[in-house]
Every structure is written in C-alpha cells, then in structure tokens.
Amino acid sequence: MVSQRGGGKKINVEGTHVGYFPQRERGWLLEGISATADLAAAVSGAELLILAVPSNFLEGFLERLRPCLDQSSVPILSLVKGLRVGKGVPETTSAVVRGALRGWKGPTLALGGGNIYSEMMQEDSFAEATIAYEGGSESGRAAASRFQTLLNSPRMHTTVRDDLVGVELAGALKNVVSLACGFAKGLEMGANTQAAVLRAGLREMPRFARACGLPVRPETFSLEAAGVGDLFLTCSVGRGQRLAAAFVQGGPVASPDDAVSRWARLESEFLGGMKIPDWHNARAAYESLRRVGCTECCPLLTAVHTIGFVGSAG
C-alpha cells in the first residue's frame, strides 16, 4: 500500500518505486505485487499482513485500519521500531496495535534484524532477521511459521523466537544507542569510543527491560539478528547515527524545543522526507526510566537524552 494519491498507479505502471530505488530498472517488481492507496482493498481477503509504516504515523494509520479488520483474525507482522510511554510502562508497537485495533482478534508478531533495504535489492546480497511471537500463543506460533515460510529464501534467513517484547524492545533501543554512536562520531572521538558505546548499549538493553518490568529473554539482545546484529549495523551505517553526528556538531541545544526543531530540520535535510524513530525513541526511553526512578541504571540511554534534548538548558 502507498500513501500518495496516484502513487500506486505510477508504481504499477513502472514496476518500481523510483523515489526509493532510482538505480533499479523498471519492471523488477515480482509478478503479482501491486500498489494501491485504497487501504480497504489492500487488506481485503488477506491471509497475512505486514505492517511497515513510519513510527510517528502509526496511530493515525491504525485508526484507518481498524474498521477494515473488525472481527478479523488475520496475523500482523510488524516492522515498526517505535517506543511509546504508556501508563507506567513503555509500550512497544504490538501493545499500540492491540490497543488501537478494537475488534481485531489476530496475533501480533514482530520482525527485526540488521538489514539495509537498498542492499537487499542486490542480486548477491544476504540478510537475516528474527520473527517473534508472544510466548504461549499457539496462534502466534503458527503465524510465525507461516511468515517464516513466506520470507525465507536463498538470500534471506529468518529464525523464530517466542520473545515478542524482547525483539520489539531491541529494535527500539538500538536506535537510541545509534544516536550515542553518532554523537561520538560527530565529536571525532574515534572508533574505540564508538565500540565502547555499542558494548554499553548492548548491556543496557536488557537492563532497561528489567527496570521497566517488561518480560524479555536476555539472549534475544546478545545472540539474535534482531538484537546484536541490528545494533551493530545501525550503529555503523544507520541513518540515526549520521543524523546524530550532524546534530552534535551544532553545539549544545538551548532548550527542549530547540532540540526538537534541530532534529526535525536535520531529518528533513538529510533524509529527503523520510522519518525515523530514533530521536523519538530516545525521549520515550528516558521518560520510561524516569517514571520508574531508574535513570541511573542506564547511564548511556540517559546521556543520549541529556545531549539530545537538554543540552545547556540542564
């Protein structure tokens, strides 16, 4: 599905999306794949759904999706790596989806892994990812197996884990750690510092979950593609770390409002209209730690918020 009016027709005619894949020849999309801006038509009769919208547009999109899935039990696989501040605990995407889609009865799953979409379009590329479902959910386990069959190929390998919150949290927090790596890069502190930041971030991910009372498997962060794999790639070449490097080179922010304005301006300049969840997740992660009185247990995540939103105002 595409959001722009007329965008679906153009993609169907050209067989590509020239905005995201300008170097690819026209007509490379697989037969049977089509684009539409009609949400009801896109989900009608679907056996599986993949949710891949920018995190900051999630709630609005789900509001439109809700009447289309009333009384449906179709499984939803989320690629959204956002984090919200709920009532006392942080909310991952699956919690937001369940809260928004009243009347929908299907399982929510998550996909995470260190993958750059432009590389995945190359013939000689390889990618891996983790599919997660909620532990104890038989419908989730069955749906995970179906998604795995759909996604696995000679150039794509997935594993299945019963740690939905762990995979979602890994995807959200690695974006915050990538900002820390970007700050280090922007200040020209060297590769040693960036490696130390990455290690500290990997340590704080399960610590954050424990502090907030979220049930996760620690090995998800240290062993899975959705954990250490995605963390390494995002901190090395991700868009967030490039944005953070430019951000810190602008000097300390004067106020939280000044910080938000700078992040938004750099996002527009560097990403050509794309939106990323990284700096939004940094605020949500800090606020979650503050509410449980545990900012000191995650000093790296707290420092990202201080540099990114408090600056000289603190």
XYZ file of C-alpha atoms in Angstrom:
314
model
C 0.000 0.000 0.000
C 1.187 3.571 -0.714
C 0.041 6.803 0.887
C 0.188 9.238 -2.031
C -2.793 9.629 -4.299
C -1.789 8.315 -7.691
C 1.427 6.821 -6.318
C 0.134 3.272 -6.594
C -0.755 3.663 -10.253
C 2.705 5.021 -11.049
C 4.417 2.127 -9.253
C 2.229 -0.410 -11.047
C 2.944 1.129 -14.449
C 6.694 1.474 -13.931
C 7.172 -1.725 -11.948
C 9.362 0.067 -9.385
C 9.451 2.943 -6.897
C 11.803 5.482 -8.415
C 11.917 7.510 -5.193
C 13.487 4.690 -3.175
C 15.104 2.650 -5.954
C 16.275 5.176 -8.571
C 19.032 2.878 -9.832
C 16.864 -0.171 -10.404
C 15.486 -0.942 -13.834
C 11.784 -0.599 -14.366
C 9.675 -3.703 -14.115
C 11.763 -5.526 -11.486
C 8.898 -5.969 -9.019
C 7.749 -9.582 -8.804
C 4.670 -10.607 -10.737
C 1.608 -10.439 -8.528
C 2.828 -7.471 -6.471
C 0.830 -4.296 -6.907
C 0.465 -0.989 -5.079
C -2.704 0.806 -4.015
C -3.728 3.770 -1.883
C -7.035 2.065 -1.042
C -6.497 0.592 2.433
C -9.676 -1.486 2.471
C -8.787 -3.015 -0.884
C -5.215 -3.702 0.261
C -6.269 -5.819 3.260
C -9.431 -7.386 1.836
C -9.098 -11.174 1.821
C -5.530 -11.062 3.159
C -4.243 -14.158 4.948
C -1.184 -12.361 6.363
C -0.450 -8.653 6.883
C 2.910 -6.883 7.189
C 2.842 -3.520 8.981
C 5.649 -1.216 7.821
C 4.720 2.440 8.362
C 6.874 5.189 9.935
C 6.568 5.035 13.707
C 5.313 8.602 14.119
C 2.400 7.887 11.742
C 1.430 4.611 13.428
C -1.596 5.692 15.465
C -3.206 7.567 12.589
C -2.704 4.618 10.258
C -4.155 2.141 12.763
C -7.231 4.326 13.192
C -7.865 3.994 9.461
C -7.102 0.276 9.530
C -9.397 -0.573 12.440
C -12.732 -0.745 10.572
C -11.091 -2.814 7.826
C -10.140 -5.556 10.299
C -13.202 -5.628 12.532
C -13.761 -9.243 13.683
C -10.787 -10.379 11.585
C -8.148 -12.755 12.952
C -5.510 -12.183 10.256
C -1.967 -12.181 11.755
C 0.006 -8.921 11.632
C 3.813 -8.877 11.374
C 5.186 -5.516 12.487
C 8.377 -3.942 11.162
C 7.782 -0.747 13.148
C 10.546 0.047 15.650
C 8.858 2.633 17.830
C 8.527 3.113 21.564
C 5.736 4.888 23.439
C 5.342 5.925 27.057
C 2.316 4.086 28.385
C 0.651 4.138 31.790
C 3.615 3.362 33.986
C 5.497 1.196 31.474
C 6.852 1.711 27.959
C 4.666 0.421 25.147
C 6.097 -1.383 22.145
C 4.353 -1.463 18.776
C 2.431 -4.660 19.490
C 0.796 -3.046 22.529
C -0.151 0.000 20.467
C -1.591 -2.236 17.740
C -3.695 -4.264 20.175
C -4.976 -1.127 21.841
C -5.911 0.567 18.572
C -7.444 -2.318 16.614
C -10.504 -2.958 18.734
C -12.492 -5.822 17.251
C -9.435 -7.414 15.609
C -8.641 -10.856 17.056
C -5.416 -11.921 15.381
C -1.882 -12.348 16.795
C 0.754 -9.625 16.568
C 4.296 -10.578 15.604
C 7.490 -8.591 15.078
C 10.373 -8.795 12.630
C 13.807 -7.420 13.478
C 17.292 -7.651 12.038
C 20.236 -5.708 10.670
C 19.221 -5.068 7.074
C 19.649 -2.161 4.660
C 16.799 -2.190 2.161
C 18.947 -0.933 -0.732
C 21.377 -3.832 -0.255
C 18.550 -6.346 -0.066
C 17.603 -5.426 -3.633
C 21.004 -6.530 -4.952
C 21.263 -9.964 -6.502
C 24.309 -11.017 -4.453
C 23.117 -9.780 -1.061
C 22.214 -11.779 2.047
C 20.068 -10.794 5.001
C 18.832 -12.362 8.228
C 16.086 -11.484 10.665
C 14.224 -12.682 13.740
C 10.471 -13.322 13.746
C 8.985 -13.062 17.217
C 5.627 -14.005 18.670
C 4.199 -13.799 22.172
C 5.225 -16.739 24.320
C 2.392 -19.179 24.988
C 0.352 -18.073 21.969
C -0.397 -21.030 19.730
C -1.906 -18.779 17.058
C 1.231 -16.621 17.228
C 3.492 -19.642 16.859
C 1.529 -20.898 13.863
C 1.573 -17.455 12.251
C 5.327 -17.154 12.829
C 5.856 -20.415 10.965
C 3.779 -19.130 8.035
C 5.695 -15.860 7.895
C 8.979 -17.759 8.047
C 7.968 -19.886 5.069
C 6.972 -16.750 3.184
C 10.197 -14.821 3.892
C 12.904 -17.478 3.819
C 14.858 -17.788 0.595
C 18.443 -18.495 -0.517
C 19.189 -14.808 0.190
C 17.059 -14.337 3.318
C 17.167 -16.377 6.516
C 14.845 -15.974 9.490
C 14.658 -17.574 12.904
C 11.574 -17.765 15.135
C 11.607 -16.825 18.817
C 8.851 -16.569 21.430
C 10.055 -13.190 22.721
C 7.835 -10.563 21.130
C 8.599 -7.751 23.582
C 12.325 -8.538 23.535
C 12.577 -8.256 19.754
C 10.487 -5.085 19.687
C 12.483 -3.503 22.501
C 15.772 -4.414 20.821
C 14.578 -2.687 17.661
C 13.532 0.445 19.524
C 16.543 0.798 21.829
C 19.202 0.103 19.204
C 18.043 3.336 17.585
C 18.816 5.210 20.804
C 22.257 3.607 21.050
C 22.926 4.579 17.439
C 22.449 8.231 18.421
C 25.172 7.803 21.040
C 27.493 6.365 18.392
C 26.609 9.279 16.135
C 27.434 11.778 18.874
C 30.848 10.114 19.304
C 31.444 10.176 15.566
C 30.373 13.789 15.241
C 32.782 14.794 18.010
C 35.560 12.793 16.290
C 36.137 10.660 19.358
C 37.325 7.685 17.306
C 36.390 4.061 16.695
C 37.452 2.939 20.187
C 34.831 5.187 21.752
C 32.165 4.040 19.334
C 32.946 0.402 20.153
C 32.658 1.149 23.873
C 29.328 2.896 23.282
C 27.998 -0.091 21.351
C 29.015 -2.504 24.120
C 27.472 -0.322 26.813
C 24.270 -0.064 24.794
C 24.054 -3.825 24.416
C 24.398 -4.168 28.191
C 21.714 -1.576 28.943
C 19.003 -3.025 26.678
C 18.011 -5.948 28.966
C 18.691 -3.714 31.984
C 16.094 -1.263 30.662
C 13.587 -4.096 30.284
C 14.132 -5.298 33.852
C 13.842 -1.781 35.255
C 10.521 -1.266 33.463
C 9.150 -4.703 34.369
C 8.999 -5.973 30.782
C 9.293 -9.756 30.243
C 12.176 -10.449 27.844
C 14.786 -13.092 27.186
C 18.299 -11.592 27.662
C 19.729 -13.797 24.911
C 17.483 -12.046 22.388
C 19.700 -8.981 22.719
C 23.061 -10.771 22.715
C 22.504 -13.574 20.183
C 19.719 -12.733 17.750
C 19.725 -10.888 14.435
C 17.116 -8.591 15.953
C 19.475 -7.842 18.842
C 23.233 -7.569 18.411
C 23.003 -7.928 14.625
C 20.675 -4.970 14.178
C 22.549 -2.976 16.829
C 25.896 -3.373 15.059
C 24.556 -2.392 11.652
C 22.513 0.570 12.897
C 25.398 1.964 14.924
C 27.764 1.554 11.964
C 25.848 2.821 8.942
C 22.331 3.663 10.156
C 20.565 6.897 9.329
C 20.189 7.809 13.002
C 23.907 7.849 13.736
C 24.521 10.082 10.704
C 21.799 12.438 11.911
C 23.230 12.461 15.448
C 26.721 13.291 14.178
C 25.359 16.385 12.436
C 23.221 17.246 15.471
C 26.084 17.319 17.959
C 28.257 19.382 15.630
C 25.708 22.172 16.043
C 26.682 22.568 19.703
C 24.525 22.248 22.835
C 20.826 22.924 22.443
C 19.314 25.864 24.312
C 16.044 24.157 25.252
C 13.971 21.028 24.569
C 12.012 22.964 21.935
C 15.261 23.981 20.272
C 16.304 20.328 20.268
C 13.102 19.140 18.604
C 13.416 21.842 15.958
C 17.006 20.861 15.218
C 16.213 17.148 14.966
C 13.285 17.840 12.633
C 15.330 20.213 10.454
C 18.232 17.779 10.102
C 15.820 14.932 9.384
C 14.374 16.961 6.527
C 17.804 17.948 5.181
C 19.483 14.550 5.429
C 16.661 12.096 4.751
C 14.701 13.750 1.985
C 11.312 13.475 3.633
C 11.835 10.121 5.366
C 11.021 9.912 9.063
C 12.979 7.829 11.563
C 12.024 6.855 15.133
C 15.497 7.214 16.659
C 15.245 10.568 18.412
C 11.601 9.993 19.359
C 12.598 6.672 20.950
C 15.331 8.443 22.937
C 12.737 10.664 24.608
C 10.385 7.729 25.279
C 13.173 5.581 26.734
C 14.301 8.319 29.113
C 10.770 9.151 30.211
C 10.122 5.469 30.914
C 13.261 5.268 33.074
C 12.355 8.488 34.857
C 8.905 7.204 35.739
C 10.302 4.071 37.373
C 13.073 6.057 39.083
C 15.886 4.221 37.321
C 17.695 6.701 35.080
C 20.972 5.880 36.842
C 20.763 2.195 35.914
C 21.010 3.083 32.216
C 23.597 5.898 32.058
C 24.111 5.669 28.295
C 20.415 5.986 27.449
C 20.142 8.828 29.949
C 23.166 10.601 28.452
C 21.640 10.399 24.963
C 18.587 12.246 26.257
C 20.716 14.841 28.028
C 22.774 15.614 24.913
C 19.859 15.341 22.521
C 17.197 17.263 24.435
C 18.556 19.081 27.477
C 21.967 20.455 26.487
C 22.859 23.763 28.091
C 19.307 24.061 29.438
C 20.147 21.434 32.042
